[in-house]
Amino acid sequence: MEWFDLTVKDVKKVTKEATSVTLSIPDSIKNSFSWQPGQHIQLELTIDGERTRRCYSISSTWGQALTFTVKKIQGGKASTYINERLKADDLIKVTAPKGRFTLTPNSETRRSYYFFAAGSGITPIYSMLTTLLPNEPDSFAYLLYSNKDSKSTIFAEELVHLQKKYSDRLIIKHCHSSPGWFDDAPWRKGRIDTDAVHAFINECPPYAQDAQYYLCGPGSFIPDLKKALNEIDVPNTRIHMESFGGAKTPEKPTGDKAILNVNFNGEKHQIPVASNQSLLRAMLAEGIEAPYSCEGGVCGTCRCFLTKGEVSMQNNLVLDETDIKKGIILACQAIPQSKDIEIKYKT
Amino acid sequence: MLKNNILPIEAYTDSTWFDLEMRHIFSSTWAYAGLVEDISEPGQFKSIQAGLNNIIIVKGRDHRLRAFHNMCRLKGTQLLRAEGKLQKAITCPYHDWTYDLEGELISVPKMDLEFANLDKSCLGLKQASVDIWRGMLWVHPEKDAPAVTQWFKDVEPYLGPHQPEKLMEAKDNVVIEDIKANWKIVVENYIDHYHLAQLHSGTLNMYDHAKAEFGFVGPHFAFWEPLDPEYAKNLEKNASMPLIDYIPKEQLGASVPMLFPGIGLGESETSWSVFHVIPIAVNHTRVEVRTKVMPASDWEFAKYASRSNKFWEKRIGPKYASEDANHPLGSADFMQEDIYVCEQQQKSYQSPYFELGPSASHGESPVRDHQQVVWDYLKPFIKNTKEG
């Protein structure tokens, strides 16, 4: 993975607890930094002498300066640092944008896009929305967005403007888990759950019939919503997902200590895997820069082929039966179930 | 001398032409499939004959429409008939092969016994495309058809400001006419400007034909004409039905486009209708007309009708008062007048003594242009036929 030292161009508070950071991209590396709405960058911060890496989604509109938005998480080292200490002209280490959770507009396409976001899950979706609406004039967008209250809602004002500007093609509804006394009433009280998803689609059925569904939020948000969509006949091929920080991981299957043989970028490695360690974590610990992104079993960036041995996956929202039959696994979720494991990556 | 001779007469009388049109025009373009409200509930379906293809549209519980070719993958048996409601699956009546709402084959009776190594995943229903545009359902036989909005992009700016979704369908008012004429004769009559002031002198005189603006935009025809000044002067009182209340004053009139192939719209100050031309045989065409009006009470409609009665009594009359009211030319009904001339024209085209007359340079220009569109579609497939 290549790291670039980039200068922070601007730091701007968007809510009391969230900050948008804009980076200067020198012309010499512009090509590496071309991106699609929905993609993210990885940051390496050295905070009080300790190195920390985090992924953040790009929140800006296609073609504008690269901006990412970070919500402060209680006890979150990186998010607190970015919200409280990062300032313009600071130098930070960044990777080139990547990720499979993308939306590339096409002026001749006509679709209905459903977006479901919780909290800072809005950041890639905001980039998608603001890029989509001007660039795909025949398409429609439907956003269901969940927050604690209106004050903590990232991009609240921007979304109001967007809705006014595209009133004939954009519907936005808010869910507030604890609405403030003086807030305008949200569309629905509580978090986005199965009932909310079903009610939203019943109330706002797709106008264009090529409907696509984008989910972004923390923890069980993704599996819960995916299930809610499946229940009303939405096929997986139309669901796109990105999991966000603060994931409550399901019970880890107990695993064995194992030896992993991996062929990566033409180099053969043999490394140890601790019991209950994921193959991905074992590789990263040994300095093998295997691809990954969400580490939640959602994005599919870490997919590879299991050619020997057995693993179990704690969370898999990407691979279907056919993939698994072919031996495809998610390295971030795979815990060894036998002593001798071998994987390979498609090059 | 101009003639309507871009197409040969055989194009109207020879079934070889008809077969080619069915294959290369009606089976390869976006086809009108009804109004959105035809499928309003999850589980509802509708089957549509679009050229050679029978396509089913089904609504899932996600309110998204799916479209499939209505053929079981075992022997091609039609899966669903007409309209109805289903639960979670589509089952073929012949051998009970069952598909889910994504068209995936999910169950085959006696599968292990009868079919060695059957890969169900390769035997899903053939997908088609479906979309909604201007309150109408549209289907296309291709799975990845270009967007319906692209197909109509160039003509859309010339259509009326009507919002069909906000109008309601007039009760029991579907008109179905079987016409003994080729579909192109019916279309040419619809877009011919020259006859309006003559054939329909007593029936379509609420519009100012002399001020009509029209022409082809790609394969589609656009037409607009303003209200007749005398009718417009006291419009609220003269209108026979409640006026569509959001049409800007300067746009009051009739927009009468003919979308290709054979989907006419009639967008007026009081109503919106679809005139669907369905080719049945080379000399047989079915027309289905559905009309929508302002949502208003029966009482409101009665009020407009009685208030305007006097005005219309004086204005509307048959082409020939001497004819019996049962005769099209005595009917004072413009559709009957049109059907009459279309059928007469078809008869003459079959006569060995028929010879094309001159073509009106302005008023009949749409006829020649439509012939050109059809010719452009069929040219690669016509052999040994003289061009123009």
mmCIF file of N, CA, C and O in Angstrom, chain A residues 74-153:
data_model
loop_
_atom_site.group_PDB
_atom_site.id
_atom_site.type_symbol
_atom_site.label_atom_id
_atom_site.label_comp_id
_atom_site.label_asym_id
_atom_site.label_seq_id
_atom_site.Cartn_x
_atom_site.Cartn_y
_atom_site.Cartn_z
ATOM 1 N N GLN A 74 -17.139 8.411 21.073
ATOM 2 C CA GLN A 74 -16.696 8.417 22.458
ATOM 3 C C GLN A 74 -15.549 7.441 22.655
ATOM 4 O O GLN A 74 -15.664 6.267 22.310
ATOM 5 N N GLY A 75 -14.429 7.962 23.146
ATOM 6 C CA GLY A 75 -13.268 7.112 23.371
ATOM 7 C C GLY A 75 -12.505 6.795 22.101
ATOM 8 O O GLY A 75 -11.517 6.052 22.114
ATOM 9 N N GLY A 76 -12.968 7.333 20.958
ATOM 10 C CA GLY A 76 -12.294 7.067 19.691
ATOM 11 C C GLY A 76 -11.075 7.964 19.559
ATOM 12 O O GLY A 76 -11.192 9.188 19.550
ATOM 13 N N LYS A 77 -9.901 7.335 19.473
ATOM 14 C CA LYS A 77 -8.658 8.094 19.475
ATOM 15 C C LYS A 77 -8.539 8.978 18.237
ATOM 16 O O LYS A 77 -8.341 10.186 18.317
ATOM 17 N N ALA A 78 -8.693 8.342 17.063
ATOM 18 C CA ALA A 78 -8.500 9.071 15.816
ATOM 19 C C ALA A 78 -9.586 10.117 15.619
ATOM 20 O O ALA A 78 -9.306 11.270 15.266
ATOM 21 N N SER A 79 -10.839 9.720 15.861
ATOM 22 C CA SER A 79 -11.935 10.654 15.598
ATOM 23 C C SER A 79 -11.862 11.848 16.549
ATOM 24 O O SER A 79 -12.166 12.982 16.172
ATOM 25 N N THR A 80 -11.419 11.631 17.771
ATOM 26 C CA THR A 80 -11.286 12.742 18.712
ATOM 27 C C THR A 80 -10.153 13.670 18.276
ATOM 28 O O THR A 80 -10.286 14.895 18.284
ATOM 29 N N TYR A 81 -9.064 13.059 17.838
ATOM 30 C CA TYR A 81 -7.915 13.844 17.374
ATOM 31 C C TYR A 81 -8.325 14.748 16.200
ATOM 32 O O TYR A 81 -8.053 15.944 16.183
ATOM 33 N N ILE A 82 -9.029 14.129 15.225
ATOM 34 C CA ILE A 82 -9.429 14.902 14.035
ATOM 35 C C ILE A 82 -10.398 16.016 14.418
ATOM 36 O O ILE A 82 -10.306 17.129 13.930
ATOM 37 N N ASN A 83 -11.300 15.720 15.338
ATOM 38 C CA ASN A 83 -12.290 16.726 15.726
ATOM 39 C C ASN A 83 -11.712 17.826 16.612
ATOM 40 O O ASN A 83 -12.199 18.946 16.600
ATOM 41 N N GLU A 84 -10.676 17.491 17.381
ATOM 42 C CA GLU A 84 -10.212 18.477 18.356
ATOM 43 C C GLU A 84 -8.852 19.077 18.051
ATOM 44 O O GLU A 84 -8.571 20.201 18.443
ATOM 45 N N ARG A 85 -7.989 18.335 17.343
ATOM 46 C CA ARG A 85 -6.621 18.831 17.222
ATOM 47 C C ARG A 85 -6.143 19.077 15.794
ATOM 48 O O ARG A 85 -5.243 19.880 15.577
ATOM 49 N N LEU A 86 -6.714 18.367 14.834
ATOM 50 C CA LEU A 86 -6.219 18.527 13.464
ATOM 51 C C LEU A 86 -6.524 19.940 12.970
ATOM 52 O O LEU A 86 -7.592 20.483 13.228
ATOM 53 N N LYS A 87 -5.544 20.556 12.255
ATOM 54 C CA LYS A 87 -5.784 21.919 11.752
ATOM 55 C C LYS A 87 -5.188 22.077 10.355
ATOM 56 O O LYS A 87 -4.412 21.225 9.895
ATOM 57 N N ALA A 88 -5.584 23.149 9.697
ATOM 58 C CA ALA A 88 -5.096 23.416 8.345
ATOM 59 C C ALA A 88 -3.574 23.433 8.361
ATOM 60 O O ALA A 88 -2.952 23.803 9.375
ATOM 61 N N ASP A 89 -2.983 23.039 7.241
ATOM 62 C CA ASP A 89 -1.533 22.978 7.038
ATOM 63 C C ASP A 89 -0.848 21.810 7.735
ATOM 64 O O ASP A 89 0.358 21.603 7.547
ATOM 65 N N ASP A 90 -1.568 21.020 8.527
ATOM 66 C CA ASP A 90 -0.974 19.798 9.094
ATOM 67 C C ASP A 90 -0.689 18.828 7.939
ATOM 68 O O ASP A 90 -1.354 18.864 6.911
ATOM 69 N N LEU A 91 0.304 17.979 8.169
ATOM 70 C CA LEU A 91 0.639 16.964 7.169
ATOM 71 C C LEU A 91 0.100 15.624 7.666
ATOM 72 O O LEU A 91 0.324 15.258 8.811
ATOM 73 N N ILE A 92 -0.656 14.896 6.797
ATOM 74 C CA ILE A 92 -1.088 13.564 7.226
ATOM 75 C C ILE A 92 -0.803 12.532 6.144
ATOM 76 O O ILE A 92 -0.724 12.854 4.972
ATOM 77 N N LYS A 93 -0.642 11.290 6.605
ATOM 78 C CA LYS A 93 -0.368 10.187 5.689
ATOM 79 C C LYS A 93 -1.697 9.586 5.229
ATOM 80 O O LYS A 93 -2.550 9.252 6.047
ATOM 81 N N VAL A 94 -1.813 9.455 3.887
ATOM 82 C CA VAL A 94 -3.079 9.019 3.315
ATOM 83 C C VAL A 94 -2.818 8.019 2.192
ATOM 84 O O VAL A 94 -1.836 8.141 1.468
ATOM 85 N N THR A 95 -3.715 7.022 2.054
ATOM 86 C CA THR A 95 -3.620 6.134 0.882
ATOM 87 C C THR A 95 -4.526 6.665 -0.220
ATOM 88 O O THR A 95 -5.392 7.490 0.039
ATOM 89 N N ALA A 96 -4.316 6.147 -1.413
ATOM 90 C CA ALA A 96 -5.196 6.535 -2.522
ATOM 91 C C ALA A 96 -6.604 6.014 -2.259
ATOM 92 O O ALA A 96 -6.771 5.000 -1.588
ATOM 93 N N PRO A 97 -7.633 6.697 -2.787
ATOM 94 C CA PRO A 97 -9.019 6.258 -2.567
ATOM 95 C C PRO A 97 -9.265 4.874 -3.142
ATOM 96 O O PRO A 97 -8.718 4.526 -4.183
ATOM 97 N N LYS A 98 -10.069 4.092 -2.442
ATOM 98 C CA LYS A 98 -10.462 2.784 -2.954
ATOM 99 C C LYS A 98 -11.794 2.385 -2.347
ATOM 100 O O LYS A 98 -12.364 3.113 -1.533
ATOM 101 N N GLY A 99 -12.263 1.214 -2.709
ATOM 102 C CA GLY A 99 -13.517 0.706 -2.164
ATOM 103 C C GLY A 99 -14.475 0.330 -3.275
ATOM 104 O O GLY A 99 -14.453 0.907 -4.354
ATOM 105 N N ARG A 100 -15.269 -0.705 -2.968
ATOM 106 C CA ARG A 100 -16.208 -1.214 -3.980
ATOM 107 C C ARG A 100 -17.612 -0.663 -3.796
ATOM 108 O O ARG A 100 -18.502 -0.933 -4.592
ATOM 109 N N PHE A 101 -17.822 0.073 -2.732
ATOM 110 C CA PHE A 101 -19.139 0.673 -2.465
ATOM 111 C C PHE A 101 -19.201 1.984 -3.249
ATOM 112 O O PHE A 101 -18.854 3.044 -2.728
ATOM 113 N N THR A 102 -19.543 1.913 -4.517
ATOM 114 C CA THR A 102 -19.461 3.116 -5.342
ATOM 115 C C THR A 102 -20.731 3.335 -6.153
ATOM 116 O O THR A 102 -21.520 2.421 -6.361
ATOM 117 N N LEU A 103 -20.872 4.552 -6.582
ATOM 118 C CA LEU A 103 -21.969 4.908 -7.470
ATOM 119 C C LEU A 103 -21.384 5.836 -8.528
ATOM 120 O O LEU A 103 -20.905 6.927 -8.201
ATOM 121 N N THR A 104 -21.367 5.385 -9.756
ATOM 122 C CA THR A 104 -20.833 6.205 -10.837
ATOM 123 C C THR A 104 -21.971 6.651 -11.730
ATOM 124 O O THR A 104 -22.573 5.823 -12.405
ATOM 125 N N PRO A 105 -22.315 7.932 -11.709
ATOM 126 C CA PRO A 105 -23.475 8.378 -12.484
ATOM 127 C C PRO A 105 -23.235 8.296 -13.979
ATOM 128 O O PRO A 105 -22.101 8.373 -14.439
ATOM 129 N N ASN A 106 -24.337 8.126 -14.699
ATOM 130 C CA ASN A 106 -24.298 8.081 -16.155
ATOM 131 C C ASN A 106 -25.514 8.881 -16.627
ATOM 132 O O ASN A 106 -26.640 8.582 -16.239
ATOM 133 N N SER A 107 -25.275 9.889 -17.425
ATOM 134 C CA SER A 107 -26.368 10.809 -17.786
ATOM 135 C C SER A 107 -27.502 10.110 -18.528
ATOM 136 O O SER A 107 -28.613 10.608 -18.573
ATOM 137 N N GLU A 108 -27.252 8.942 -19.106
ATOM 138 C CA GLU A 108 -28.308 8.268 -19.862
ATOM 139 C C GLU A 108 -29.037 7.194 -19.056
ATOM 140 O O GLU A 108 -29.961 6.568 -19.541
ATOM 141 N N THR A 109 -28.574 6.983 -17.830
ATOM 142 C CA THR A 109 -29.191 5.956 -16.993
ATOM 143 C C THR A 109 -30.396 6.543 -16.274
ATOM 144 O O THR A 109 -30.425 7.716 -15.949
ATOM 145 N N ARG A 110 -31.388 5.688 -16.027
ATOM 146 C CA ARG A 110 -32.548 6.150 -15.276
ATOM 147 C C ARG A 110 -32.858 5.121 -14.199
ATOM 148 O O ARG A 110 -33.215 3.983 -14.512
ATOM 149 N N ARG A 111 -32.679 5.519 -12.948
ATOM 150 C CA ARG A 111 -32.863 4.587 -11.838
ATOM 151 C C ARG A 111 -33.561 5.251 -10.670
ATOM 152 O O ARG A 111 -33.645 6.474 -10.605
ATOM 153 N N SER A 112 -33.999 4.414 -9.720
ATOM 154 C CA SER A 112 -34.414 4.910 -8.413
ATOM 155 C C SER A 112 -33.362 4.437 -7.430
ATOM 156 O O SER A 112 -33.091 3.244 -7.352
ATOM 157 N N TYR A 113 -32.753 5.356 -6.713
ATOM 158 C CA TYR A 113 -31.734 4.998 -5.729
ATOM 159 C C TYR A 113 -32.312 5.174 -4.335
ATOM 160 O O TYR A 113 -32.759 6.259 -3.987
ATOM 161 N N TYR A 114 -32.295 4.092 -3.559
ATOM 162 C CA TYR A 114 -32.686 4.184 -2.154
ATOM 163 C C TYR A 114 -31.422 4.215 -1.310
ATOM 164 O O TYR A 114 -30.576 3.331 -1.437
ATOM 165 N N PHE A 115 -31.318 5.224 -0.459
ATOM 166 C CA PHE A 115 -30.165 5.325 0.432
ATOM 167 C C PHE A 115 -30.644 5.194 1.870
ATOM 168 O O PHE A 115 -31.588 5.870 2.274
ATOM 169 N N PHE A 116 -29.978 4.327 2.619
ATOM 170 C CA PHE A 116 -30.284 4.189 4.041
ATOM 171 C C PHE A 116 -29.004 4.483 4.806
ATOM 172 O O PHE A 116 -28.000 3.801 4.608
ATOM 173 N N ALA A 117 -29.024 5.523 5.649
ATOM 174 C CA ALA A 117 -27.807 5.903 6.362
ATOM 175 C C ALA A 117 -28.101 6.091 7.836
ATOM 176 O O ALA A 117 -29.168 6.568 8.222
ATOM 177 N N ALA A 118 -27.127 5.706 8.664
ATOM 178 C CA ALA A 118 -27.229 5.972 10.093
ATOM 179 C C ALA A 118 -25.993 6.759 10.500
ATOM 180 O O ALA A 118 -24.867 6.367 10.164
ATOM 181 N N GLY A 119 -26.188 7.878 11.179
ATOM 182 C CA GLY A 119 -25.085 8.682 11.705
ATOM 183 C C GLY A 119 -24.101 9.074 10.625
ATOM 184 O O GLY A 119 -24.471 9.574 9.565
ATOM 185 N N SER A 120 -22.793 8.794 10.899
ATOM 186 C CA SER A 120 -21.768 9.208 9.946
ATOM 187 C C SER A 120 -21.806 8.357 8.682
ATOM 188 O O SER A 120 -21.080 8.627 7.730
ATOM 189 N N GLY A 121 -22.677 7.355 8.646
ATOM 190 C CA GLY A 121 -22.906 6.588 7.423
ATOM 191 C C GLY A 121 -23.393 7.469 6.286
ATOM 192 O O GLY A 121 -23.417 7.052 5.127
ATOM 193 N N ILE A 122 -23.786 8.684 6.589
ATOM 194 C CA ILE A 122 -24.233 9.604 5.540
ATOM 195 C C ILE A 122 -23.059 10.050 4.662
ATOM 196 O O ILE A 122 -23.267 10.447 3.512
ATOM 197 N N THR A 123 -21.823 9.977 5.169
ATOM 198 C CA THR A 123 -20.734 10.644 4.436
ATOM 199 C C THR A 123 -20.521 10.117 3.011
ATOM 200 O O THR A 123 -20.513 10.924 2.082
ATOM 201 N N PRO A 124 -20.408 8.801 2.782
ATOM 202 C CA PRO A 124 -20.269 8.381 1.382
ATOM 203 C C PRO A 124 -21.552 8.634 0.604
ATOM 204 O O PRO A 124 -21.525 8.917 -0.587
ATOM 205 N N ILE A 125 -22.689 8.535 1.305
ATOM 206 C CA ILE A 125 -23.975 8.687 0.634
ATOM 207 C C ILE A 125 -24.202 10.143 0.225
ATOM 208 O O ILE A 125 -24.766 10.428 -0.827
ATOM 209 N N TYR A 126 -23.700 11.073 1.052
ATOM 210 C CA TYR A 126 -23.805 12.481 0.682
ATOM 211 C C TYR A 126 -23.006 12.750 -0.594
ATOM 212 O O TYR A 126 -23.462 13.473 -1.478
ATOM 213 N N SER A 127 -21.847 12.134 -0.702
ATOM 214 C CA SER A 127 -21.041 12.267 -1.916
ATOM 215 C C SER A 127 -21.795 11.690 -3.117
ATOM 216 O O SER A 127 -21.837 12.291 -4.198
ATOM 217 N N MET A 128 -22.438 10.536 -2.909
ATOM 218 C CA MET A 128 -23.212 9.909 -3.994
ATOM 219 C C MET A 128 -24.372 10.796 -4.417
ATOM 220 O O MET A 128 -24.589 11.042 -5.604
ATOM 221 N N LEU A 129 -25.130 11.293 -3.428
ATOM 222 C CA LEU A 129 -26.309 12.122 -3.708
ATOM 223 C C LEU A 129 -25.954 13.384 -4.482
ATOM 224 O O LEU A 129 -26.574 13.704 -5.493
ATOM 225 N N THR A 130 -24.945 14.093 -3.974
ATOM 226 C CA THR A 130 -24.623 15.383 -4.591
ATOM 227 C C THR A 130 -23.972 15.193 -5.956
ATOM 228 O O THR A 130 -23.972 16.104 -6.768
ATOM 229 N N THR A 131 -23.446 14.020 -6.207
ATOM 230 C CA THR A 131 -22.874 13.751 -7.525
ATOM 231 C C THR A 131 -23.964 13.255 -8.475
ATOM 232 O O THR A 131 -24.050 13.665 -9.630
ATOM 233 N N LEU A 132 -24.809 12.390 -7.933
ATOM 234 C CA LEU A 132 -25.855 11.763 -8.739
ATOM 235 C C LEU A 132 -26.858 12.768 -9.302
ATOM 236 O O LEU A 132 -27.160 12.769 -10.497
ATOM 237 N N LEU A 133 -27.390 13.629 -8.418
ATOM 238 C CA LEU A 133 -28.525 14.469 -8.831
ATOM 239 C C LEU A 133 -28.212 15.362 -10.032
ATOM 240 O O LEU A 133 -28.986 15.386 -10.981
ATOM 241 N N PRO A 134 -27.077 16.075 -10.049
ATOM 242 C CA PRO A 134 -26.806 16.866 -11.250
ATOM 243 C C PRO A 134 -26.349 16.048 -12.454
ATOM 244 O O PRO A 134 -26.523 16.494 -13.580
ATOM 245 N N ASN A 135 -25.789 14.877 -12.222
ATOM 246 C CA ASN A 135 -25.181 14.138 -13.340
ATOM 247 C C ASN A 135 -26.039 13.034 -13.942
ATOM 248 O O ASN A 135 -25.703 12.463 -14.964
ATOM 249 N N GLU A 136 -27.141 12.709 -13.256
ATOM 250 C CA GLU A 136 -28.024 11.662 -13.787
ATOM 251 C C GLU A 136 -29.445 12.216 -13.769
ATOM 252 O O GLU A 136 -30.269 11.841 -12.919
ATOM 253 N N PRO A 137 -29.761 13.115 -14.712
ATOM 254 C CA PRO A 137 -30.985 13.917 -14.598
ATOM 255 C C PRO A 137 -32.293 13.145 -14.681
ATOM 256 O O PRO A 137 -33.332 13.669 -14.299
ATOM 257 N N ASP A 138 -32.272 11.897 -15.150
ATOM 258 C CA ASP A 138 -33.530 11.146 -15.246
ATOM 259 C C ASP A 138 -33.764 10.245 -14.038
ATOM 260 O O ASP A 138 -34.757 9.531 -13.979
ATOM 261 N N SER A 139 -32.820 10.245 -13.079
ATOM 262 C CA SER A 139 -32.938 9.336 -11.936
ATOM 263 C C SER A 139 -33.565 10.005 -10.721
ATOM 264 O O SER A 139 -33.623 11.230 -10.624
ATOM 265 N N PHE A 140 -34.009 9.158 -9.785
ATOM 266 C CA PHE A 140 -34.673 9.613 -8.568
ATOM 267 C C PHE A 140 -33.897 9.107 -7.350
ATOM 268 O O PHE A 140 -33.289 8.046 -7.413
ATOM 269 N N ALA A 141 -33.922 9.879 -6.259
ATOM 270 C CA ALA A 141 -33.210 9.451 -5.054
ATOM 271 C C ALA A 141 -34.142 9.520 -3.849
ATOM 272 O O ALA A 141 -34.956 10.447 -3.720
ATOM 273 N N TYR A 142 -34.025 8.518 -2.979
ATOM 274 C CA TYR A 142 -34.847 8.415 -1.773
ATOM 275 C C TYR A 142 -33.894 8.165 -0.611
ATOM 276 O O TYR A 142 -33.212 7.159 -0.596
ATOM 277 N N LEU A 143 -33.859 9.091 0.350
ATOM 278 C CA LEU A 143 -32.927 8.939 1.480
ATOM 279 C C LEU A 143 -33.682 8.775 2.784
ATOM 280 O O LEU A 143 -34.516 9.608 3.144
ATOM 281 N N LEU A 144 -33.367 7.699 3.509
ATOM 282 C CA LEU A 144 -33.865 7.534 4.869
ATOM 283 C C LEU A 144 -32.644 7.596 5.781
ATOM 284 O O LEU A 144 -31.715 6.807 5.631
ATOM 285 N N TYR A 145 -32.665 8.546 6.716
ATOM 286 C CA TYR A 145 -31.447 8.930 7.435
ATOM 287 C C TYR A 145 -31.747 8.959 8.924
ATOM 288 O O TYR A 145 -32.670 9.631 9.365
ATOM 289 N N SER A 146 -30.948 8.214 9.676
ATOM 290 C CA SER A 146 -31.229 8.062 11.099
ATOM 291 C C SER A 146 -30.163 8.739 11.962
ATOM 292 O O SER A 146 -28.962 8.596 11.703
ATOM 293 N N ASN A 147 -30.598 9.491 12.953
ATOM 294 C CA ASN A 147 -29.701 10.169 13.893
ATOM 295 C C ASN A 147 -30.357 10.235 15.258
ATOM 296 O O ASN A 147 -31.523 9.906 15.409
ATOM 297 N N LYS A 148 -29.581 10.721 16.236
ATOM 298 C CA LYS A 148 -30.137 10.882 17.575
ATOM 299 C C LYS A 148 -31.202 11.986 17.526
ATOM 300 O O LYS A 148 -32.327 11.806 17.964
ATOM 301 N N ASP A 149 -30.822 13.130 16.982
ATOM 302 C CA ASP A 149 -31.756 14.262 16.890
ATOM 303 C C ASP A 149 -31.297 15.155 15.737
ATOM 304 O O ASP A 149 -30.317 14.830 15.067
ATOM 305 N N SER A 150 -31.972 16.288 15.516
ATOM 306 C CA SER A 150 -31.570 17.082 14.354
ATOM 307 C C SER A 150 -30.211 17.751 14.558
ATOM 308 O O SER A 150 -29.464 17.950 13.610
ATOM 309 N N LYS A 151 -29.891 18.065 15.807
ATOM 310 C CA LYS A 151 -28.608 18.729 16.079
ATOM 311 C C LYS A 151 -27.418 17.872 15.685
ATOM 312 O O LYS A 151 -26.405 18.361 15.199
ATOM 313 N N SER A 152 -27.547 16.578 15.891
ATOM 314 C CA SER A 152 -26.412 15.700 15.596
ATOM 315 C C SER A 152 -26.415 15.210 14.157
ATOM 316 O O SER A 152 -25.622 14.361 13.785
ATOM 317 N N THR A 153 -27.320 15.740 13.363
ATOM 318 C CA THR A 153 -27.451 15.278 11.980
ATOM 319 C C THR A 153 -26.416 15.940 11.073
ATOM 320 O O THR A 153 -26.470 17.145 10.845
#
